[in-house]
Amino acid sequence: METVKHFINVLAYPYWSFSLTILLFGLMLWSKKLWTKKGGLILLTVGVLFFIVALFDPNFHQIVAKPDNVPIVMMVFLVGFFVWFAMSKATRNDAQIAAGAPTFESTEVEDRIFTWPDLVFSEFICMVVLTVVMVVWSIALRAPLEEAANPALAPNPSKAPWYFLGLQEMLVYFDPWLAGVLLPGLIILGLMAIPFIDTNPKGNGYYTFRERSTEITLFLFGWLVLWSQMIVIGTFLRGPNWNFFGPFEFWDTNKVEALVNVDLSEYLWVKLLGVGMPHSILLRELPGILLIGFYFFGLPVLLRRTKWFRPYYEKMGPARYYVGVTLFLFMMLLPIKMYCRWLFNLKYFIHVQEYFLNI
């Protein structure tokens, strides 16, 4: 049993768990016809059973059973259930559309009910049940309230609310102005721009995957692989001193991880060329400037010539294409920076500490 726990602890480390998540995400899309049936519910049930068995481990129980972490545990399984639910309906509709049959939603017209009293009555019953659940919850679990804030005694680890833990995890890889301002702002602007960038009328009012496979894949990748996993890592796997701990590992406050962070300019001038860092900021950071410039300005031009991106350029036009690709590249900058940090201890592509401009 200890060998299994150790193996899971190793797999849970970010560079393994993130790679495994990407692999499982691709496998999930490739085999959606299998798990969108009863196989998905079986996998979810196995996950619940594993979670129940894991609760007998004291280290695991201490973290997941914290009153403020219990809702996150529920959220993880609810996200899995609703992804299965939506994808099962989408797979069913795709099969019916391919066979020339109507979609599942169009056959529900005869089953429509009135808002009053049917819908309102159902909502009232749900409200009563939810009230009972919240009352029982408040009695069974102690409210995660702490003493008044003391500037001389900070919690270790000091964490943001769960909905900001994704941003807090991003601070490991980006400066605050990027992780806390620019990237969240681009997420909001990107979600607002989706209806103007993606004008595909298919999929409105009914579940489908085949007719909007690229859009749904990008959304699920950003939501499940990036954002949701960031919240899980920040909630359950980041312990004292913001060090990483496996799910069955004791949160030792004395744990120290030696990290040697190196900038791209240092890799080029010191490690590769064997010379000192140039005094000129522009010359010193020229490799990073050229790399970031190519990433955001040259790569979209090259991508539009590939067989995967050319149809989108022809369909969307230059303006919508470049806006969409730029938002996509900003999203992919996060996993790229994460892997560079894990594999090469690379901290910044551009490090202008004189003006706090770090990328």
XYZ file of N, CA, C and O in Angstrom, residues 43-110:
272
model
N -16.369 5.045 -14.619
C -15.112 5.700 -14.237
C -15.326 6.665 -13.086
O -14.503 6.751 -12.163
N -16.437 7.403 -13.125
C -16.730 8.344 -12.048
C -16.972 7.605 -10.741
O -16.532 8.049 -9.668
N -17.663 6.472 -10.814
C -17.901 5.664 -9.618
C -16.596 5.118 -9.055
O -16.384 5.111 -7.827
N -15.698 4.680 -9.942
C -14.386 4.196 -9.491
C -13.619 5.312 -8.800
O -12.954 5.103 -7.768
N -13.714 6.531 -9.353
C -13.059 7.663 -8.721
C -13.596 7.955 -7.335
O -12.837 8.254 -6.409
N -14.920 7.870 -7.173
C -15.535 8.089 -5.863
C -15.081 7.015 -4.879
O -14.752 7.303 -3.718
N -15.054 5.746 -5.311
C -14.628 4.649 -4.435
C -13.165 4.819 -4.032
O -12.796 4.597 -2.868
N -12.324 5.207 -4.985
C -10.915 5.449 -4.650
C -10.784 6.575 -3.634
O -9.972 6.497 -2.705
N -11.589 7.614 -3.799
C -11.551 8.739 -2.863
C -11.952 8.283 -1.457
O -11.328 8.674 -0.463
N -12.980 7.442 -1.366
C -13.437 6.959 -0.060
C -12.352 6.109 0.604
O -12.076 6.246 1.808
N -11.713 5.237 -0.176
C -10.638 4.400 0.385
C -9.459 5.273 0.815
O -8.842 5.045 1.868
N -9.142 6.305 0.007
C -8.002 7.171 0.325
C -8.229 7.978 1.586
O -7.263 8.428 2.214
N -9.486 8.173 1.971
C -9.770 8.940 3.189
C -9.214 8.279 4.443
O -9.052 8.941 5.477
N -8.919 6.981 4.380
C -8.360 6.299 5.549
C -6.902 6.677 5.788
O -6.360 6.397 6.857
N -6.263 7.300 4.799
C -4.903 7.792 5.010
C -4.972 9.104 5.776
O -5.682 10.038 5.368
N -4.250 9.252 6.895
C -4.382 10.459 7.713
C -3.939 11.724 7.001
O -4.550 12.793 7.188
N -2.893 11.656 6.191
C -2.425 12.852 5.483
C -3.436 13.303 4.437
O -3.722 14.498 4.292
N -3.988 12.337 3.707
C -5.008 12.651 2.700
C -6.264 13.217 3.360
O -6.831 14.210 2.906
N -6.680 12.581 4.451
C -7.891 13.004 5.146
C -7.729 14.412 5.723
O -8.673 15.213 5.716
N -6.549 14.734 6.218
C -6.326 16.033 6.838
C -6.518 17.176 5.852
O -6.964 18.265 6.228
N -6.202 16.932 4.586
C -6.294 17.991 3.585
C -7.693 18.074 2.977
O -8.328 19.132 2.962
N -8.211 16.952 2.473
C -9.471 16.991 1.742
C -10.669 17.165 2.660
O -11.739 17.603 2.226
N -10.519 16.822 3.957
C -11.644 16.920 4.885
C -11.699 18.261 5.601
O -12.568 18.453 6.464
N -10.790 19.175 5.270
C -10.884 20.514 5.847
C -12.211 21.137 5.421
O -12.614 21.006 4.252
N -12.905 21.821 6.324
C -14.230 22.359 5.971
C -14.235 23.237 4.730
O -15.184 23.193 3.939
N -13.173 24.030 4.539
C -13.163 24.894 3.369
C -12.713 24.178 2.105
O -12.773 24.753 1.012
N -12.255 22.915 2.219
C -11.872 22.143 1.036
C -12.962 21.169 0.598
O -12.910 20.662 -0.525
N -13.929 20.894 1.475
C -14.999 19.951 1.129
C -15.772 20.399 -0.119
O -16.049 19.573 -1.006
N -16.132 21.692 -0.261
C -16.840 22.086 -1.490
C -16.012 21.876 -2.751
O -16.570 21.584 -3.809
N -14.679 22.017 -2.642
C -13.837 21.819 -3.819
C -13.835 20.346 -4.224
O -13.825 20.015 -5.410
N -13.848 19.450 -3.238
C -13.943 18.021 -3.542
C -15.240 17.726 -4.294
O -15.250 17.020 -5.310
N -16.334 18.289 -3.797
C -17.621 18.097 -4.470
C -17.591 18.691 -5.870
O -18.137 18.098 -6.823
N -16.963 19.844 -6.013
C -16.904 20.497 -7.315
C -16.155 19.650 -8.330
O -16.535 19.583 -9.509
N -15.073 18.978 -7.894
C -14.293 18.151 -8.806
C -15.162 17.048 -9.405
O -15.167 16.822 -10.628
N -15.919 16.362 -8.560
C -16.766 15.283 -9.063
C -17.954 15.825 -9.859
O -18.397 15.195 -10.828
N -18.472 16.987 -9.476
C -19.571 17.579 -10.236
C -19.107 18.016 -11.624
O -19.848 17.856 -12.612
N -17.907 18.562 -11.713
C -17.370 18.930 -13.026
C -17.251 17.690 -13.904
O -17.618 17.700 -15.087
N -16.730 16.598 -13.327
C -16.637 15.356 -14.092
C -17.988 14.849 -14.554
O -18.139 14.413 -15.703
N -18.993 14.939 -13.673
C -20.317 14.450 -14.047
C -20.929 15.285 -15.172
O -21.463 14.738 -16.150
N -20.842 16.609 -15.067
C -21.498 17.450 -16.065
C -20.752 17.450 -17.397
O -21.371 17.645 -18.450
N -19.434 17.233 -17.373
C -18.727 17.045 -18.636
C -19.213 15.769 -19.309
O -19.464 15.744 -20.527
N -19.359 14.703 -18.517
C -19.908 13.458 -19.082
C -21.325 13.674 -19.596
O -21.671 13.211 -20.689
N -22.150 14.375 -18.853
C -23.538 14.589 -19.233
C -23.631 15.360 -20.546
O -24.378 14.972 -21.465
N -22.861 16.457 -20.662
C -22.922 17.269 -21.880
C -22.351 16.521 -23.079
O -22.931 16.548 -24.173
N -21.232 15.832 -22.878
C -20.616 15.115 -23.993
C -21.448 13.918 -24.415
O -21.455 13.549 -25.600
N -22.165 13.289 -23.491
C -23.029 12.168 -23.871
C -24.167 12.648 -24.754
O -24.512 11.994 -25.746
N -24.755 13.787 -24.405
C -25.814 14.340 -25.251
C -25.259 14.781 -26.600
O -25.911 14.618 -27.644
N -24.040 15.378 -26.591
C -23.443 15.810 -27.852
C -23.151 14.617 -28.757
O -23.413 14.665 -29.966
N -22.618 13.539 -28.202
C -22.330 12.342 -28.994
C -23.605 11.731 -29.552
O -23.650 11.290 -30.707
N -24.671 11.737 -28.742
C -25.952 11.201 -29.203
C -26.512 12.050 -30.343
O -26.998 11.503 -31.350
N -26.431 13.350 -30.210
C -26.921 14.229 -31.278
C -26.104 14.070 -32.554
O -26.661 14.085 -33.666
N -24.771 13.960 -32.411
C -23.933 13.797 -33.598
C -24.294 12.532 -34.360
O -24.316 12.520 -35.599
N -24.591 11.462 -33.629
C -24.984 10.209 -34.285
C -26.326 10.368 -34.991
O -26.511 9.870 -36.111
N -27.257 11.093 -34.356
C -28.573 11.276 -34.975
C -28.489 12.201 -36.185
O -29.171 11.970 -37.196
N -27.662 13.248 -36.102
C -27.511 14.146 -37.253
C -26.875 13.406 -38.423
O -27.277 13.579 -39.580
N -25.854 12.571 -38.122
C -25.213 11.802 -39.193
C -26.183 10.831 -39.849
O -26.065 10.539 -41.042
N -27.163 10.341 -39.082
C -28.151 9.409 -39.628
C -29.340 10.128 -40.256
O -30.267 9.470 -40.737
N -29.340 11.453 -40.243
C -30.439 12.213 -40.812
C -31.627 12.365 -39.896
O -32.685 12.848 -40.326
N -31.492 11.989 -38.636
C -32.578 12.113 -37.660
C -32.500 13.473 -36.965
O -31.461 14.124 -36.953
N -33.601 13.928 -36.359
C -33.583 15.206 -35.639
C -32.765 15.114 -34.358
O -32.520 14.021 -33.833
N -32.353 16.262 -33.866
C -31.588 16.298 -32.621
C -32.485 15.963 -31.431
O -33.713 16.003 -31.520
N -31.823 15.627 -30.331
C -32.555 15.256 -29.122
C -33.421 16.414 -28.631
O -34.550 16.213 -28.196
N -32.892 17.652 -28.717
C -33.635 18.807 -28.214
C -34.890 19.096 -29.023
O -35.901 19.525 -28.467
N -34.851 18.839 -30.331
C -36.020 19.123 -31.154
C -37.173 18.178 -30.884
O -38.328 18.486 -31.182
N -36.900 17.006 -30.316
C -37.963 16.056 -30.000
C -38.612 16.347 -28.653
O -39.562 15.668 -28.276
N -38.088 17.326 -27.911
C -38.633 17.654 -26.602
C -39.708 18.723 -26.659
O -40.205 19.163 -25.631
N -40.077 19.148 -27.865
C -41.059 20.223 -27.993
C -42.391 19.827 -27.362
O -43.043 20.625 -26.671
N -42.821 18.591 -27.572
C -44.117 18.162 -27.040
C -44.102 17.989 -25.526
O -45.144 17.896 -24.894
